[in-house]
Short mmCIF file of C-alpha atoms in Angstrom, two decimals:
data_model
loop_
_atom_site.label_atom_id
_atom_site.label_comp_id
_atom_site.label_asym_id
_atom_site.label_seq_id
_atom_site.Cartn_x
_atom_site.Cartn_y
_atom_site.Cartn_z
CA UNK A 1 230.72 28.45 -14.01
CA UNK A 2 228.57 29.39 -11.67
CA UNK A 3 229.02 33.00 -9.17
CA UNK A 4 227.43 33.91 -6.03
CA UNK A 5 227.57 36.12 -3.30
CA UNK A 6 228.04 35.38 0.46
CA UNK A 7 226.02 37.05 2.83
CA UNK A 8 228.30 37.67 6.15
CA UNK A 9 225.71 37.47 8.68
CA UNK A 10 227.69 38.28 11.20
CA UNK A 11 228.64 41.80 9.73
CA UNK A 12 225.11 43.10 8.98
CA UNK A 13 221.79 42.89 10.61
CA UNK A 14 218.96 40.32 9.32
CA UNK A 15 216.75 43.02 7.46
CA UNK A 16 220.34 44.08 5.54
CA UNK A 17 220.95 41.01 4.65
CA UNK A 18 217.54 40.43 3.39
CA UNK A 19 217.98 43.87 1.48
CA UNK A 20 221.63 42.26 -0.30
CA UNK A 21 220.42 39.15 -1.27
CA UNK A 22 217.57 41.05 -3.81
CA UNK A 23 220.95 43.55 -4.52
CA UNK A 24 222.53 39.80 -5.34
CA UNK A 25 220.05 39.14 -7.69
CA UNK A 26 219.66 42.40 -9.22
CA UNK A 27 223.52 42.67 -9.84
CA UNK A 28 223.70 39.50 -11.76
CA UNK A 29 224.74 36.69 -9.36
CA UNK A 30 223.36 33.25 -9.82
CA UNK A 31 223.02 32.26 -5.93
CA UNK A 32 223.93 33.66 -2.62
CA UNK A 33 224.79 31.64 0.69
CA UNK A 34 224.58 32.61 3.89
CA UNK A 35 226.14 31.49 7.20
CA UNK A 36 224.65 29.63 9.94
CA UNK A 37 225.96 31.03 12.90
CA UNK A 38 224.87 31.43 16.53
CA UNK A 39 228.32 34.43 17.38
CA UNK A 40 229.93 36.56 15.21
CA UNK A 41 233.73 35.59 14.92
CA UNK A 42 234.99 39.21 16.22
CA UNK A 43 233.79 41.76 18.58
CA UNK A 44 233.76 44.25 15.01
CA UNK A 45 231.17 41.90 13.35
CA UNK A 46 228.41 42.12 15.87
CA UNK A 47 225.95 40.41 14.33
CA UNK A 48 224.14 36.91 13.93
CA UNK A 49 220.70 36.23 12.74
CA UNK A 50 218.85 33.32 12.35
CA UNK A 51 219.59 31.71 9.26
CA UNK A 52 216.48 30.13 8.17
CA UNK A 53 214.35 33.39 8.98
CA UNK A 54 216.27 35.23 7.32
CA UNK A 55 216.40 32.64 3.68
CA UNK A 56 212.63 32.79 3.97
CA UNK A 57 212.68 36.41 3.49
CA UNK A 58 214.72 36.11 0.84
CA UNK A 59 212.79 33.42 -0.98
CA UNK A 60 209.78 36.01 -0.64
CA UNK A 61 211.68 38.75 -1.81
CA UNK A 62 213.44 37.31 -5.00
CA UNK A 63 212.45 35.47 -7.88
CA UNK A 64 215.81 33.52 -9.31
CA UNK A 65 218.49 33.58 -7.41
CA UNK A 66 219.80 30.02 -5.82
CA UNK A 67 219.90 30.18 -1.59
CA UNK A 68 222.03 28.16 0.23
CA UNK A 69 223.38 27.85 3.91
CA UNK A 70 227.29 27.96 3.62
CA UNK A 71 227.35 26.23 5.75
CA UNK A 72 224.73 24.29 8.41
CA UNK A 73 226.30 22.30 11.19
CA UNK A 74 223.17 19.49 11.55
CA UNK A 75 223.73 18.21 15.05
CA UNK A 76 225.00 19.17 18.48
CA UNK A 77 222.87 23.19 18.59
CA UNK A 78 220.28 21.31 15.78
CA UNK A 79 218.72 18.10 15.65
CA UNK A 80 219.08 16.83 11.54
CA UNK A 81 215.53 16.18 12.18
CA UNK A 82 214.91 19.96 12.37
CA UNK A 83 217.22 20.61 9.94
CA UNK A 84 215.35 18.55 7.54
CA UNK A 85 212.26 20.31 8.47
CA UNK A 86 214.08 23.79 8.18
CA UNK A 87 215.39 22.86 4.54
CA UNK A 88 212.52 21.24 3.33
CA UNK A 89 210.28 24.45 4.07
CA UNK A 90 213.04 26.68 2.55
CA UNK A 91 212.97 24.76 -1.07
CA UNK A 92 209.06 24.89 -0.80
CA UNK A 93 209.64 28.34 -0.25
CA UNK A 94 211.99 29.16 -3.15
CA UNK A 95 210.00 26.91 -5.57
CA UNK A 96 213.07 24.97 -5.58
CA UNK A 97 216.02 27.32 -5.30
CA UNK A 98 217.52 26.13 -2.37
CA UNK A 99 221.11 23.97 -1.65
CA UNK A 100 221.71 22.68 1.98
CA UNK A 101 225.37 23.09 2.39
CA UNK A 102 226.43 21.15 6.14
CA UNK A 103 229.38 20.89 7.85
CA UNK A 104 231.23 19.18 10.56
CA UNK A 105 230.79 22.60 12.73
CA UNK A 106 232.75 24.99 14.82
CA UNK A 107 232.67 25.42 19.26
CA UNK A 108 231.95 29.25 18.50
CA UNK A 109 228.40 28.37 17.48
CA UNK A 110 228.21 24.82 19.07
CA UNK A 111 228.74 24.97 22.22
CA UNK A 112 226.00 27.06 23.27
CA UNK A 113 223.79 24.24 24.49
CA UNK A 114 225.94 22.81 26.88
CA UNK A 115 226.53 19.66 25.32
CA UNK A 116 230.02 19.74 24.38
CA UNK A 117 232.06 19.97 21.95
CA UNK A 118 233.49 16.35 20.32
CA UNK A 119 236.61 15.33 18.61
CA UNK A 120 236.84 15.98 14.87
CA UNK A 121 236.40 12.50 14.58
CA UNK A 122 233.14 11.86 16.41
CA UNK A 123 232.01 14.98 14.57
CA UNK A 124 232.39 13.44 11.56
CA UNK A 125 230.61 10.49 12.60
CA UNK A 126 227.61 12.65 13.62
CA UNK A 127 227.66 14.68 10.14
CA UNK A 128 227.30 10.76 8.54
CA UNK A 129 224.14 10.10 11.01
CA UNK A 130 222.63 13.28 10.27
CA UNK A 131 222.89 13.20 6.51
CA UNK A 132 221.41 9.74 6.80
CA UNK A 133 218.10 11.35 8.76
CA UNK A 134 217.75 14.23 6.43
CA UNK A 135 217.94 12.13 3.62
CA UNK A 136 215.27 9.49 5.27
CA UNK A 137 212.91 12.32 6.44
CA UNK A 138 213.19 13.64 2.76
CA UNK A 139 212.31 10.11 1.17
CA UNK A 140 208.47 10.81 3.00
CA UNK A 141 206.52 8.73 5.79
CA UNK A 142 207.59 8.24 9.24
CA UNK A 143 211.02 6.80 9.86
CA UNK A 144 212.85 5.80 13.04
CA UNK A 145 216.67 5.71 13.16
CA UNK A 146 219.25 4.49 15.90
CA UNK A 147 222.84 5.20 15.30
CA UNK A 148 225.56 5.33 17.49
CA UNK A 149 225.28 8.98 18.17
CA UNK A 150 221.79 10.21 16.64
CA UNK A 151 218.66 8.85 17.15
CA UNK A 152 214.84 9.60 15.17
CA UNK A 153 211.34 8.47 16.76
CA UNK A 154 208.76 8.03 14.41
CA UNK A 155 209.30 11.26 12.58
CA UNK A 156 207.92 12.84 9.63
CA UNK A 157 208.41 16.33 7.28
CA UNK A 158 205.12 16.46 5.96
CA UNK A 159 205.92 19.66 3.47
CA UNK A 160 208.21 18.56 1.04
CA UNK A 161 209.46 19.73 -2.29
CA UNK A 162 209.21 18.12 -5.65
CA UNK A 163 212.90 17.95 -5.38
CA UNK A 164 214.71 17.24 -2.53
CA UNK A 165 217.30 20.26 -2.13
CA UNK A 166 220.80 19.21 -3.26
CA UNK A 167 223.55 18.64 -0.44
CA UNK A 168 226.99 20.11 -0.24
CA UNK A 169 229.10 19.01 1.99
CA UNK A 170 231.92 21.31 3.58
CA UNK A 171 235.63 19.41 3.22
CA UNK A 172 239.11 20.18 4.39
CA UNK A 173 240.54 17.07 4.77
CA UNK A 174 240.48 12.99 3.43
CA UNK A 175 237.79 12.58 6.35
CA UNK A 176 235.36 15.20 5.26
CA UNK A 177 235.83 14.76 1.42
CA UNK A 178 234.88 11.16 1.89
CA UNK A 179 231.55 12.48 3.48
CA UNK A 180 231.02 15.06 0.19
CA UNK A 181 231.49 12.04 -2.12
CA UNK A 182 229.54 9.22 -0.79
CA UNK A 183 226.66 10.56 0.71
CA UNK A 184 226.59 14.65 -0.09
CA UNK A 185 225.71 15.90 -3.71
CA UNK A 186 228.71 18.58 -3.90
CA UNK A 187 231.57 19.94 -2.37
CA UNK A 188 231.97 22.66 -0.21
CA UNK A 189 235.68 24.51 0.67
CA UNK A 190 237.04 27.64 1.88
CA UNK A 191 240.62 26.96 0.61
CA UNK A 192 241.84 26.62 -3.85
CA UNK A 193 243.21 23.27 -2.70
CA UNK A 194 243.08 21.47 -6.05
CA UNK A 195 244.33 18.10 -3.82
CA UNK A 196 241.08 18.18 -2.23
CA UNK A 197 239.15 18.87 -5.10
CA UNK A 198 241.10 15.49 -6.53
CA UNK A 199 240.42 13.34 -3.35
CA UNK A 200 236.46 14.31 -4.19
CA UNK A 201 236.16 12.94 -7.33
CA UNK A 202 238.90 10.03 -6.73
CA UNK A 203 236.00 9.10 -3.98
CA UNK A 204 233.45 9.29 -6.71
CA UNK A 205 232.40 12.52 -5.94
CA UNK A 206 231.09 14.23 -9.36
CA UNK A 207 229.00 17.08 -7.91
CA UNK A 208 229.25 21.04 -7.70
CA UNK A 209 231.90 22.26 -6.25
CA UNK A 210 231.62 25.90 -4.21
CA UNK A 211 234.89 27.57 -3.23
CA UNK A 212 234.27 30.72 -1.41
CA UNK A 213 236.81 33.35 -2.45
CA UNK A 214 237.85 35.98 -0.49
CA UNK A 215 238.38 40.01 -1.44
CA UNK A 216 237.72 43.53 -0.74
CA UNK A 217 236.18 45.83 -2.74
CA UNK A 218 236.93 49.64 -2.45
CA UNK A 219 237.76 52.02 -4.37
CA UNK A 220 240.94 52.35 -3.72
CA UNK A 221 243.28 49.54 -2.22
CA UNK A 222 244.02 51.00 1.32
CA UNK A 223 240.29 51.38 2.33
CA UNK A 224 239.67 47.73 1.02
CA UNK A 225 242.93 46.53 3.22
CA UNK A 226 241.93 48.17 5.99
CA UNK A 227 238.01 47.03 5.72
CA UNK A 228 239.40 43.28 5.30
CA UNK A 229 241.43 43.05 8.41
CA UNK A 230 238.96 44.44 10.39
CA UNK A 231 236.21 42.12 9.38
CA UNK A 232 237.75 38.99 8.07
CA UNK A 233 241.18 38.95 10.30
CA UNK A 234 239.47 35.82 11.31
CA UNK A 235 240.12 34.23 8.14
CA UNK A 236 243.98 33.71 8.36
CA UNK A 237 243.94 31.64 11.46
CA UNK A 238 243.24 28.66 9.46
CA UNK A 239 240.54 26.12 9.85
CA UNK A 240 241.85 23.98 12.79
CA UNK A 241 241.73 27.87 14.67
CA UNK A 242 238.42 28.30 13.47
CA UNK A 243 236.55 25.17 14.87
CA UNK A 244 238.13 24.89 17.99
CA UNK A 245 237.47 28.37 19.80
CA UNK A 246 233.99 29.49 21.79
CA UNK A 247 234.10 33.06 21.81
CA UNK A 248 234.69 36.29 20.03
CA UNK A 249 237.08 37.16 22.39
CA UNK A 250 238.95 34.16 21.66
CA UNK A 251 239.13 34.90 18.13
CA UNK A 252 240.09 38.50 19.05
CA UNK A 253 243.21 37.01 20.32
CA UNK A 254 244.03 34.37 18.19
CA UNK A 255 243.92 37.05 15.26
CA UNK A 256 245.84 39.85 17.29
CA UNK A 257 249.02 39.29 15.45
CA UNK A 258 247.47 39.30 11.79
CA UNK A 259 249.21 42.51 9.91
CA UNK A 260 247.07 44.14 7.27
CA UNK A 261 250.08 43.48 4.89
CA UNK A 262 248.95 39.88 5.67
CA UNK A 263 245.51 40.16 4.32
CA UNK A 264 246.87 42.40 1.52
CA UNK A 265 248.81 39.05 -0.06
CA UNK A 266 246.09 36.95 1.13
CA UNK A 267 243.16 38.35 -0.38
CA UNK A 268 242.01 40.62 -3.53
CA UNK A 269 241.65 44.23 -2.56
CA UNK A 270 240.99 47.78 -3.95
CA UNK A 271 239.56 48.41 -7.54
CA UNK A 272 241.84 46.56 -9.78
CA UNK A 273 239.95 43.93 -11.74
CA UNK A 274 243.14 42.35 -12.55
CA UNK A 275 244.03 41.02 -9.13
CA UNK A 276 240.67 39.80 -8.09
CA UNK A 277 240.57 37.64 -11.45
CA UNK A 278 243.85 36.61 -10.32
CA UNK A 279 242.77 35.41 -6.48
CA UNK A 280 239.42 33.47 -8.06
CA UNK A 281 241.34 31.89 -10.88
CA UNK A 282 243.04 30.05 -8.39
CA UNK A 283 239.99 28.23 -7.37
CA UNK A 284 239.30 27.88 -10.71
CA UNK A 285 242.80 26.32 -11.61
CA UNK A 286 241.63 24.30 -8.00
CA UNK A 287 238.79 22.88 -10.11
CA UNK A 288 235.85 24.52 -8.23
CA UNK A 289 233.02 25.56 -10.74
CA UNK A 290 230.63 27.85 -7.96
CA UNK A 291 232.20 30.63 -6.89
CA UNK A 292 231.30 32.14 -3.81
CA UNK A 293 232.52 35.79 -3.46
CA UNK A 294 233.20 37.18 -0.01
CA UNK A 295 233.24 40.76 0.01
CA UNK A 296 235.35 42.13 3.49
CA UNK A 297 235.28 45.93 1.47
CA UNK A 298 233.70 48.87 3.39
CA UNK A 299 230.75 49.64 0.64
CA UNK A 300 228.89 46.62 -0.64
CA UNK A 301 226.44 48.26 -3.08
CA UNK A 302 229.46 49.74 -4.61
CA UNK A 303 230.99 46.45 -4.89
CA UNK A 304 227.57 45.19 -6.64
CA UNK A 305 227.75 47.98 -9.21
CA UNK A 306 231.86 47.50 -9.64
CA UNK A 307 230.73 43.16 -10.26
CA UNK A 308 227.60 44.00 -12.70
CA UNK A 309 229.90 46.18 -14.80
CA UNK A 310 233.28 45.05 -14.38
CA UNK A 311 233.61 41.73 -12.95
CA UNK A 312 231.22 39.38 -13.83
CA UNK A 313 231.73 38.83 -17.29
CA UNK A 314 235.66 38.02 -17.33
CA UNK A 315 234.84 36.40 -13.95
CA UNK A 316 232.96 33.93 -15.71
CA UNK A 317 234.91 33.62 -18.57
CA UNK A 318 237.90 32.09 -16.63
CA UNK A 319 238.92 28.59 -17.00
CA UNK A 320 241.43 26.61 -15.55
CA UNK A 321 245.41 27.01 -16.74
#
């Protein structure tokens, strides 16, 4: 079992979440991820910095912790040639320490180049294509590639690693998990759906497998409820919500009628040990073996002491019921 930390950049500015990922590593975790996003989800967050600056600070500034993007969406606002490039760089970086988690996408960070936004089903298409091009562009040389969406012209990534960073592939359906299995190294989910955990390795998927859980952390439980539906609201409106809106204030609206009793039965929060156990043993029970903790609490150096001394060690000692 393997623990790590998410780093919400859209809830704290780049130089804070430089200063959480060496907090990650100094509280214990084993890797932290951090999303790839162009707009925060709510008008509360307001933040989004560039994810690759921001991992090469961090690979400067620590010495053991894994990095990962949780998760990269490697077409429409990128090119997977860039990506590539941007990936590459970041395992030469972290001497190694880096996982390239990708994704099918969402409008709110898309769309921002004016070239649309296409059905789930041509975006899955395009997330095949663009594995294929990282993966060739990692293999060294100069390749050219034509597919039906993509194209390459006699490209090359001349800094590579020893290694090529392993790929996880973000799933929440039969489409997706097909993706993770044949041409990703992992899994990637935001849900402790064991079904899809089962569709992954019936596809002959036999990877990692990162679930990001969600809690708060305060010290007592109404601060953390409170703290949680302002900042991760979002979360309830369910993935087909998610990757379908533009805009903040879209999300503002689509999340208007979320209660905080809602996130209260939806998510750990508050001190007790007990019930965050509880919430991440269901991923566990899921089959995921990389647990990503998101932390919606109001005090997150708090919540780094509370998981050095409290948390991690029964954290890691759970296995599945």
């Amino acid at each position: 079992m393997q623990v790590g930390f998410k780093l919400m950049a859209e809830t704290f500015d780049p130089r804070e979440i430089v200063r959480q990922a060496v907090e990650a590593e100094r509280a214990g975790f084993d890797f932290v991820e951090v999303s790839d996003h162009y707009h925060p989800w709510l008008y509360s967050h307001g933040h989004s910095g560039f994810v690759w600056s921001m991992l090469a600070a961090a690979a400067a500034r620590t010495d053991r912790i894994g990095l990962a993007t949780g998760v990269t969406c490697p077409f429409v606002r990128y090119h997977p040639a860039i990506i590539a490039q941007a990936a590459a760089t970041t395992a030469v970086l972290s001497e190694g320490r880096f996982t390239l988690g990708l994704g099918s996408g969402e409008r709110l960070n898309e769309h921002v180049v004016g070239g649309g936004w296409p059905s789930v089903t041509i975006r899955h298409q395009m997330l095949r294509e663009a594995i294929d091009i990282i993966r060739l562009l990692w293999s060294g040389g100069y390749h050219s590639y034509e597919g039906k969406h993509l194209t390459l012209d006699d490209a090359r990534v001349f800094d590579l690693p020893d290694v090529p960073p392993t790929i996880a592939v973000a799933a929440g359906g039969t489409e997706a998990v097909g993706i993770a299995a044949e041409l990703g190294d992992g899994l990637f989910a935001t849900e402790a759906d064991p079904d899809l955990v089962k569709a992954y390795a019936g596809a002959g998927g036999s990877g990692p497998r990162y679930g990001e859980v969600p809690l708060a952390w305060a010290r007592d439980e109404e601060s953390a409820v409170e703290s949680a539906h302002r900042l991760f609201r979002f979360g309830l409106t369910g993935w087909k919500v998610q990757a379908e809106l533009p805009n903040p204030i879209n999300f503002e609206a689509a999340a208007s009628s979320i209660r905080t009793e809602d996130v209260r039965d939806a998510m750990a929060c508050g001190p007790d040990v007990r019930r965050h156990l509880e919430v991440a043993g269901t991923f566990v029970d899921a089959g995921f073996d990389h647990l990503a903790l998101i932390n919606a609490g109001p005090d997150v150096d708090g919540f780094f002491e509370f998981f050095a001394n409290e948390l991690s060690e029964p954290l890691r000692a759970l296995t599945a019921s």
